[in-house]
GROMACS .gro file of C-alpha atoms in nm:
model
  304
    1ILE     CA    1  -1.954  -2.203   3.137
    2TYR     CA    2  -2.269  -2.319   3.048
    3SER     CA    3  -2.286  -2.711   3.145
    4VAL     CA    4  -2.657  -2.844   3.211
    5ASP     CA    5  -2.740  -3.195   3.171
    6GLY     CA    6  -3.121  -3.263   3.158
    7TRP     CA    7  -3.055  -3.629   3.190
    8LEU     CA    8  -2.898  -3.614   3.527
    9THR     CA    9  -3.078  -3.598   3.853
   10THR     CA   10  -2.891  -3.268   3.936
   11SER     CA   11  -2.822  -2.972   3.721
   12SER     CA   12  -2.447  -2.873   3.708
   13ALA     CA   13  -2.343  -2.503   3.747
   14ILE     CA   14  -2.402  -2.265   3.479
   15ASP     CA   15  -2.179  -2.031   3.651
   16ALA     CA   16  -1.882  -2.208   3.805
   17GLN     CA   17  -1.838  -1.902   4.055
   18ASN     CA   18  -2.194  -1.866   4.189
   19GLY     CA   19  -2.359  -2.205   4.088
   20GLY     CA   20  -2.611  -2.098   3.865
   21TYR     CA   21  -2.881  -2.338   3.777
   22SER     CA   22  -3.135  -2.372   3.465
   23HIS     CA   23  -3.019  -2.227   3.134
   24ARG     CA   24  -3.419  -2.129   3.063
   25ALA     CA   25  -3.400  -1.880   3.342
   26LEU     CA   26  -3.085  -1.708   3.218
   27ARG     CA   27  -3.160  -1.369   3.065
   28ASN     CA   28  -2.974  -1.095   2.916
   29VAL     CA   29  -3.036  -0.743   3.077
   30GLU     CA   30  -2.881  -0.479   2.887
   31ASN     CA   31  -2.491  -0.509   2.984
   32ALA     CA   32  -2.588  -0.768   3.262
   33ILE     CA   33  -2.714  -1.134   3.301
   34MET     CA   34  -2.981  -1.253   3.557
   35TYR     CA   35  -2.976  -1.610   3.673
   36TYR     CA   36  -3.095  -1.823   3.934
   37SER     CA   37  -2.864  -2.009   4.185
   38ASP     CA   38  -2.852  -2.190   4.500
   39ALA     CA   39  -2.819  -1.826   4.639
   40GLY     CA   40  -3.120  -1.708   4.484
   41VAL     CA   41  -3.159  -1.451   4.176
   42ASP     CA   42  -2.843  -1.292   4.102
   43ARG     CA   43  -2.726  -1.026   3.840
   44VAL     CA   44  -2.364  -1.044   3.696
   45LYS     CA   45  -2.244  -0.747   3.527
   46PRO     CA   46  -1.904  -0.621   3.434
   47ARG     CA   47  -1.722  -0.360   3.639
   48ASN     CA   48  -1.564  -0.059   3.419
   49TRP     CA   49  -1.208  -0.035   3.338
   50VAL     CA   50  -1.159  -0.390   3.527
   51ALA     CA   51  -0.978  -0.681   3.322
   52GLY     CA   52  -0.900  -1.055   3.446
   53ALA     CA   53  -1.062  -1.261   3.692
   54THR     CA   54  -1.229  -0.938   3.872
   55ALA     CA   55  -1.410  -0.793   3.589
   56MET     CA   56  -1.747  -0.921   3.678
   57SER     CA   57  -1.949  -0.814   3.997
   58THR     CA   58  -2.213  -1.010   4.135
   59GLU     CA   59  -2.553  -0.875   4.287
   60PRO     CA   60  -2.790  -1.045   4.486
   61LEU     CA   61  -3.157  -0.980   4.413
   62SER     CA   62  -3.351  -1.200   4.622
   63ASP     CA   63  -3.269  -1.201   4.986
   64ASP     CA   64  -3.629  -1.156   5.059
   65LEU     CA   65  -3.719  -1.487   4.884
   66ARG     CA   66  -3.432  -1.679   5.015
   67SER     CA   67  -3.675  -1.902   5.231
   68ILE     CA   68  -3.916  -1.980   4.920
   69LEU     CA   69  -3.649  -2.039   4.688
   70ASN     CA   70  -3.467  -2.287   4.926
   71LEU     CA   71  -3.820  -2.501   4.881
   72ILE     CA   72  -3.668  -2.595   4.553
   73ASP     CA   73  -3.586  -2.971   4.536
   74PRO     CA   74  -3.225  -2.982   4.388
   75THR     CA   75  -3.350  -3.225   4.130
   76ARG     CA   76  -3.598  -2.956   4.016
   77ARG     CA   77  -3.376  -2.652   3.949
   78ASN     CA   78  -3.334  -2.692   3.605
   79THR     CA   79  -3.751  -2.669   3.583
   80SER     CA   80  -3.713  -2.300   3.624
   81SER     CA   81  -3.757  -2.070   3.381
   82GLY     CA   82  -3.728  -1.688   3.314
   83TYR     CA   83  -3.798  -1.396   3.109
   84TYR     CA   84  -3.694  -1.004   3.077
   85ASN     CA   85  -3.951  -0.753   2.971
   86THR     CA   86  -3.731  -0.478   2.832
   87THR     CA   87  -4.036  -0.250   2.816
   88LEU     CA   88  -4.133  -0.269   3.164
   89ASN     CA   89  -3.815  -0.375   3.276
   90ASN     CA   90  -3.932  -0.673   3.461
   91TYR     CA   91  -3.763  -1.016   3.511
   92TYR     CA   92  -4.032  -1.307   3.553
   93PHE     CA   93  -3.903  -1.605   3.725
   94SER     CA   94  -4.116  -1.923   3.748
   95PHE     CA   95  -4.018  -2.239   3.960
   96ASP     CA   96  -4.129  -2.545   4.118
   97THR     CA   97  -4.197  -2.559   4.488
   98GLY     CA   98  -4.446  -2.859   4.463
   99ASN     CA   99  -4.139  -3.108   4.359
  100ASP     CA  100  -4.377  -3.207   4.060
  101GLY     CA  101  -4.164  -3.064   3.762
  102THR     CA  102  -4.435  -2.795   3.753
  103ASN     CA  103  -4.351  -2.412   3.770
  104ASP     CA  104  -4.622  -2.366   4.038
  105THR     CA  105  -4.487  -2.017   4.157
  106MET     CA  106  -4.409  -1.696   3.988
  107PHE     CA  107  -4.233  -1.401   4.099
  108VAL     CA  108  -4.148  -1.087   3.904
  109TYR     CA  109  -3.861  -0.854   3.977
  110SER     CA  110  -3.895  -0.485   3.891
  111SER     CA  111  -3.584  -0.324   3.803
  112LEU     CA  112  -3.746   0.031   3.809
  113VAL     CA  113  -3.822  -0.016   4.218
  114GLY     CA  114  -3.616  -0.280   4.293
  115ALA     CA  115  -3.872  -0.514   4.445
  116TRP     CA  116  -4.024  -0.852   4.400
  117THR     CA  117  -4.404  -0.926   4.349
  118GLU     CA  118  -4.580  -1.239   4.340
  119TYR     CA  119  -4.808  -1.310   4.024
  120VAL     CA  120  -5.112  -1.544   4.055
  121MET     CA  121  -5.086  -1.732   3.727
  122PRO     CA  122  -5.156  -2.082   3.586
  123PRO     CA  123  -4.851  -2.289   3.600
  124ILE     CA  124  -4.608  -2.160   3.343
  125SER     CA  125  -4.355  -2.367   3.157
  126ASP     CA  126  -4.166  -2.100   2.950
  127TYR     CA  127  -4.198  -1.757   2.825
  128GLY     CA  128  -4.149  -1.610   2.465
  129LEU     CA  129  -4.202  -1.280   2.249
  130TRP     CA  130  -4.435  -1.299   1.966
  131ILE     CA  131  -4.435  -0.984   1.706
  132ASP     CA  132  -4.747  -0.994   1.528
  133SER     CA  133  -4.784  -0.873   1.158
  134ASP     CA  134  -4.851  -0.512   1.253
  135GLY     CA  135  -4.498  -0.517   1.432
  136ALA     CA  136  -4.675  -0.529   1.799
  137GLU     CA  137  -4.488  -0.723   2.052
  138HIS     CA  138  -4.668  -0.947   2.269
  139ILE     CA  139  -4.509  -1.157   2.582
  140LEU     CA  140  -4.634  -1.494   2.577
  141ALA     CA  141  -4.618  -1.787   2.859
  142SER     CA  142  -4.705  -2.129   2.795
  143SER     CA  143  -4.912  -2.340   3.032
  144ALA     CA  144  -4.722  -2.622   3.223
  145SER     CA  145  -5.036  -2.818   3.245
  146GLY     CA  146  -5.204  -2.756   2.912
  147GLY     CA  147  -5.189  -2.665   2.556
  148GLN     CA  148  -5.264  -2.304   2.611
  149MET     CA  149  -5.054  -2.004   2.534
  150TYR     CA  150  -5.098  -1.695   2.757
  151GLU     CA  151  -5.051  -1.312   2.677
  152ILE     CA  152  -4.934  -1.150   2.999
  153GLU     CA  153  -4.869  -0.805   3.103
  154CYS     CA  154  -5.152  -0.669   2.892
  155ASP     CA  155  -5.428  -0.542   3.129
  156PHE     CA  156  -5.551  -0.561   3.481
  157GLN     CA  157  -5.875  -0.701   3.633
  158ASP     CA  158  -6.181  -0.549   3.748
  159PHE     CA  159  -6.332  -0.773   4.019
  160GLY     CA  160  -6.676  -0.573   3.963
  161SER     CA  161  -6.711  -0.477   4.338
  162ALA     CA  162  -6.770  -0.130   4.458
  163ILE     CA  163  -6.483   0.032   4.653
  164ASP     CA  164  -6.554   0.276   4.911
  165THR     CA  165  -6.286   0.559   4.911
  166GLU     CA  166  -6.275   0.853   5.143
  167LEU     CA  167  -5.992   1.142   5.173
  168LYS     CA  168  -6.003   1.384   5.479
  169THR     CA  169  -5.731   1.652   5.502
  170LYS     CA  170  -5.567   1.746   5.817
  171ARG     CA  171  -5.698   2.035   6.013
  172TRP     CA  172  -5.573   2.363   5.857
  173ASP     CA  173  -5.446   2.485   6.213
  174PHE     CA  174  -5.282   2.156   6.302
  175GLY     CA  175  -5.455   2.153   6.634
  176ASN     CA  176  -5.355   2.517   6.729
  177THR     CA  177  -5.694   2.682   6.778
  178GLY     CA  178  -5.533   3.014   6.795
  179GLN     CA  179  -5.475   2.999   6.427
  180TRP     CA  180  -5.688   3.149   6.181
  181LYS     CA  181  -5.714   3.314   5.827
  182THR     CA  182  -5.991   3.424   5.644
  183PHE     CA  183  -6.064   3.200   5.335
  184ASP     CA  184  -6.187   3.273   5.002
  185HIS     CA  185  -6.241   2.970   4.799
  186ILE     CA  186  -6.147   2.578   4.757
  187ASP     CA  187  -6.032   2.428   4.426
  188ILE     CA  188  -6.010   2.060   4.343
  189THR     CA  189  -5.896   1.877   4.024
  190TRP     CA  190  -5.799   1.593   3.859
  191LEU     CA  191  -5.960   1.258   3.705
  192LYS     CA  192  -6.287   1.059   3.730
  193ASN     CA  193  -6.503   0.815   3.523
  194GLU     CA  194  -6.829   0.859   3.399
  195TRP     CA  195  -7.115   0.812   3.634
  196ALA     CA  196  -6.932   0.840   3.948
  197GLU     CA  197  -7.019   1.088   4.187
  198VAL     CA  198  -6.758   1.213   4.424
  199THR     CA  199  -6.918   1.414   4.754
  200VAL     CA  200  -6.694   1.712   4.876
  201GLU     CA  201  -6.736   1.871   5.209
  202VAL     CA  202  -6.587   2.160   5.374
  203ILE     CA  203  -6.562   2.108   5.753
  204VAL     CA  204  -6.489   2.332   6.045
  205ASP     CA  205  -6.475   2.229   6.413
  206GLY     CA  206  -6.647   1.912   6.286
  207GLU     CA  207  -6.936   2.085   6.120
  208ILE     CA  208  -7.015   2.069   5.762
  209VAL     CA  209  -7.038   2.442   5.642
  210ALA     CA  210  -7.044   2.371   5.254
  211SER     CA  211  -7.082   2.058   5.022
  212SER     CA  212  -7.090   1.963   4.657
  213THR     CA  213  -7.094   1.669   4.431
  214ILE     CA  214  -6.858   1.612   4.131
  215ASP     CA  215  -7.068   1.460   3.876
  216ASP     CA  216  -7.069   1.444   3.507
  217THR     CA  217  -7.154   1.829   3.487
  218PHE     CA  218  -6.798   1.894   3.599
  219ILE     CA  219  -6.617   1.692   3.297
  220ASP     CA  220  -6.607   1.725   2.926
  221ILE     CA  221  -6.740   1.374   2.825
  222THR     CA  222  -6.605   1.434   2.464
  223TRP     CA  223  -6.263   1.409   2.558
  224GLN     CA  224  -6.117   1.152   2.800
  225ALA     CA  225  -5.779   1.204   2.961
  226VAL     CA  226  -5.665   0.850   3.009
  227THR     CA  227  -5.801   0.493   2.966
  228LEU     CA  228  -5.755   0.252   3.259
  229GLY     CA  229  -5.737  -0.108   3.173
  230ASN     CA  230  -5.926  -0.328   3.390
  231SER     CA  231  -5.863  -0.674   3.262
  232GLN     CA  232  -5.654  -0.941   3.445
  233ILE     CA  233  -5.277  -0.983   3.421
  234TRP     CA  234  -5.302  -1.300   3.193
  235LEU     CA  235  -5.581  -1.181   2.961
  236ASN     CA  236  -5.667  -1.466   2.724
  237GLN     CA  237  -5.567  -1.811   2.595
  238ILE     CA  238  -5.384  -1.779   2.264
  239GLY     CA  239  -5.474  -2.146   2.162
  240GLY     CA  240  -5.671  -2.466   2.278
  241GLY     CA  241  -5.925  -2.266   2.452
  242THR     CA  242  -6.138  -1.958   2.486
  243TRP     CA  243  -6.108  -1.610   2.606
  244ILE     CA  244  -6.084  -1.590   2.991
  245THR     CA  245  -6.215  -1.229   3.028
  246SER     CA  246  -6.199  -0.903   2.818
  247SER     CA  247  -6.254  -0.529   2.868
  248SER     CA  248  -6.232  -0.214   2.702
  249GLY     CA  249  -6.098  -0.042   3.008
  250ILE     CA  250  -6.244   0.268   3.190
  251ASP     CA  251  -6.221   0.608   3.051
  252LEU     CA  252  -6.117   0.893   3.307
  253TYR     CA  253  -6.210   1.255   3.237
  254GLN     CA  254  -6.070   1.561   3.396
  255TYR     CA  255  -6.302   1.749   3.662
  256LEU     CA  256  -6.256   2.090   3.806
  257ILE     CA  257  -6.455   2.224   4.106
  258ARG     CA  258  -6.437   2.546   4.275
  259ILE     CA  259  -6.660   2.593   4.636
  260PRO     CA  260  -6.668   2.942   4.778
  261LEU     CA  261  -6.638   3.015   5.148
  262TYR     CA  262  -6.622   3.401   5.196
  263ASP     CA  263  -6.563   3.375   5.550
  264SER     CA  264  -6.346   3.348   5.824
  265TRP     CA  265  -6.262   3.023   5.970
  266PRO     CA  266  -6.047   2.901   6.265
  267ASN     CA  267  -5.946   2.614   6.091
  268VAL     CA  268  -6.100   2.418   5.766
  269GLN     CA  269  -6.071   2.070   5.669
  270VAL     CA  270  -6.194   1.892   5.301
  271ARG     CA  271  -6.355   1.557   5.291
  272MET     CA  272  -6.410   1.365   4.974
  273TYR     CA  273  -6.551   1.048   4.942
  274SER     CA  274  -6.757   0.816   4.688
  275VAL     CA  275  -6.979   0.519   4.716
  276THR     CA  276  -7.099   0.483   4.346
  277ASN     CA  277  -6.989   0.181   4.133
  278PRO     CA  278  -6.786   0.223   3.906
  279ASN     CA  279  -6.610   0.420   4.128
  280VAL     CA  280  -6.250   0.556   3.969
  281TRP     CA  281  -6.148   0.895   4.087
  282THR     CA  282  -5.806   1.061   4.173
  283LEU     CA  283  -5.688   1.369   4.322
  284ASP     CA  284  -5.415   1.600   4.184
  285ASN     CA  285  -5.447   1.914   4.359
  286LEU     CA  286  -5.649   2.051   4.634
  287LYS     CA  287  -5.603   2.426   4.727
  288ILE     CA  288  -5.766   2.621   4.992
  289SER     CA  289  -5.695   2.968   4.877
  290ARG     CA  290  -5.709   3.283   5.130
  291GLU     CA  291  -5.899   3.629   5.070
  292ASN     CA  292  -5.759   3.846   4.811
  293GLU     CA  293  -5.489   3.575   4.710
  294VAL     CA  294  -5.340   3.589   4.370
  295ILE     CA  295  -5.462   3.307   4.190
  296ASP     CA  296  -5.209   3.131   3.937
  297PHE     CA  297  -5.306   2.777   3.998
  298PHE     CA  298  -5.442   2.612   3.686
  299GLU     CA  299  -5.263   2.518   3.382
  300THR     CA  300  -5.421   2.671   3.050
  301ALA     CA  301  -5.449   2.282   2.909
  302ASN     CA  302  -5.633   2.204   3.231
  303ILE     CA  303  -5.929   2.447   3.168
  304TRP     CA  304  -6.167   2.407   2.866
   0.00000   0.00000   0.00000
């Protein structure tokens, strides 16, 4: 079944049925196997209660990548390497499209969403798992062009530029001006980072009738709800170089704001935007409450 000869100009098939290539790209995924063949990346898994030649089923996972994978020269198929991250359910697949023996392209298949993503990485030769003295697991990738080892999937990158964000709800009457209700107040909640200011405007017929700013007075700065990492996906060189980038991440705090209306409106819209830097905010719930409505909106854990 496994017949790969690195001394030949072409690789023999790993899987005689589908013509798999490169033992370095072959990875166990629970009770299945992911591997690369001339048809792309396939997954072979056993069929329940079936014996004999039909006991295995093959599932293609890379139809969308077929045109790119066809760029791999047959003499370079055994260069391809792969790794399966059991924590994130990701399969990393690096291969050579430049026909120079270097894996210059990397795609990652997420089993959770069933889709591929291209990662921008240095040329990778192979992957491995390092368990440190504390028992923590680190996924490493070896450089194909130097003596470095990279730790991957450990953080994300902050490019340092401000991102203007804006959210505007639909008109309450959905364009039917004959609809109206008497509104009491607007509640908005979820997360933002320290120093960020989010402007909230209540708009009726294109005119701003009320506004407020969600600043740090609306959050409990002593307790962060979550920390958002902001370093790039290949964080640092393990050996042979210095740190590429480092970051402690961005802490996000929960905000809660209520804007009173106390009037009757034919339609109501809410606009939220922020131009501050750093600018990280999320919206979980926005509710326009009617007059005399019974309010049971915020969980106890969301109120300090």
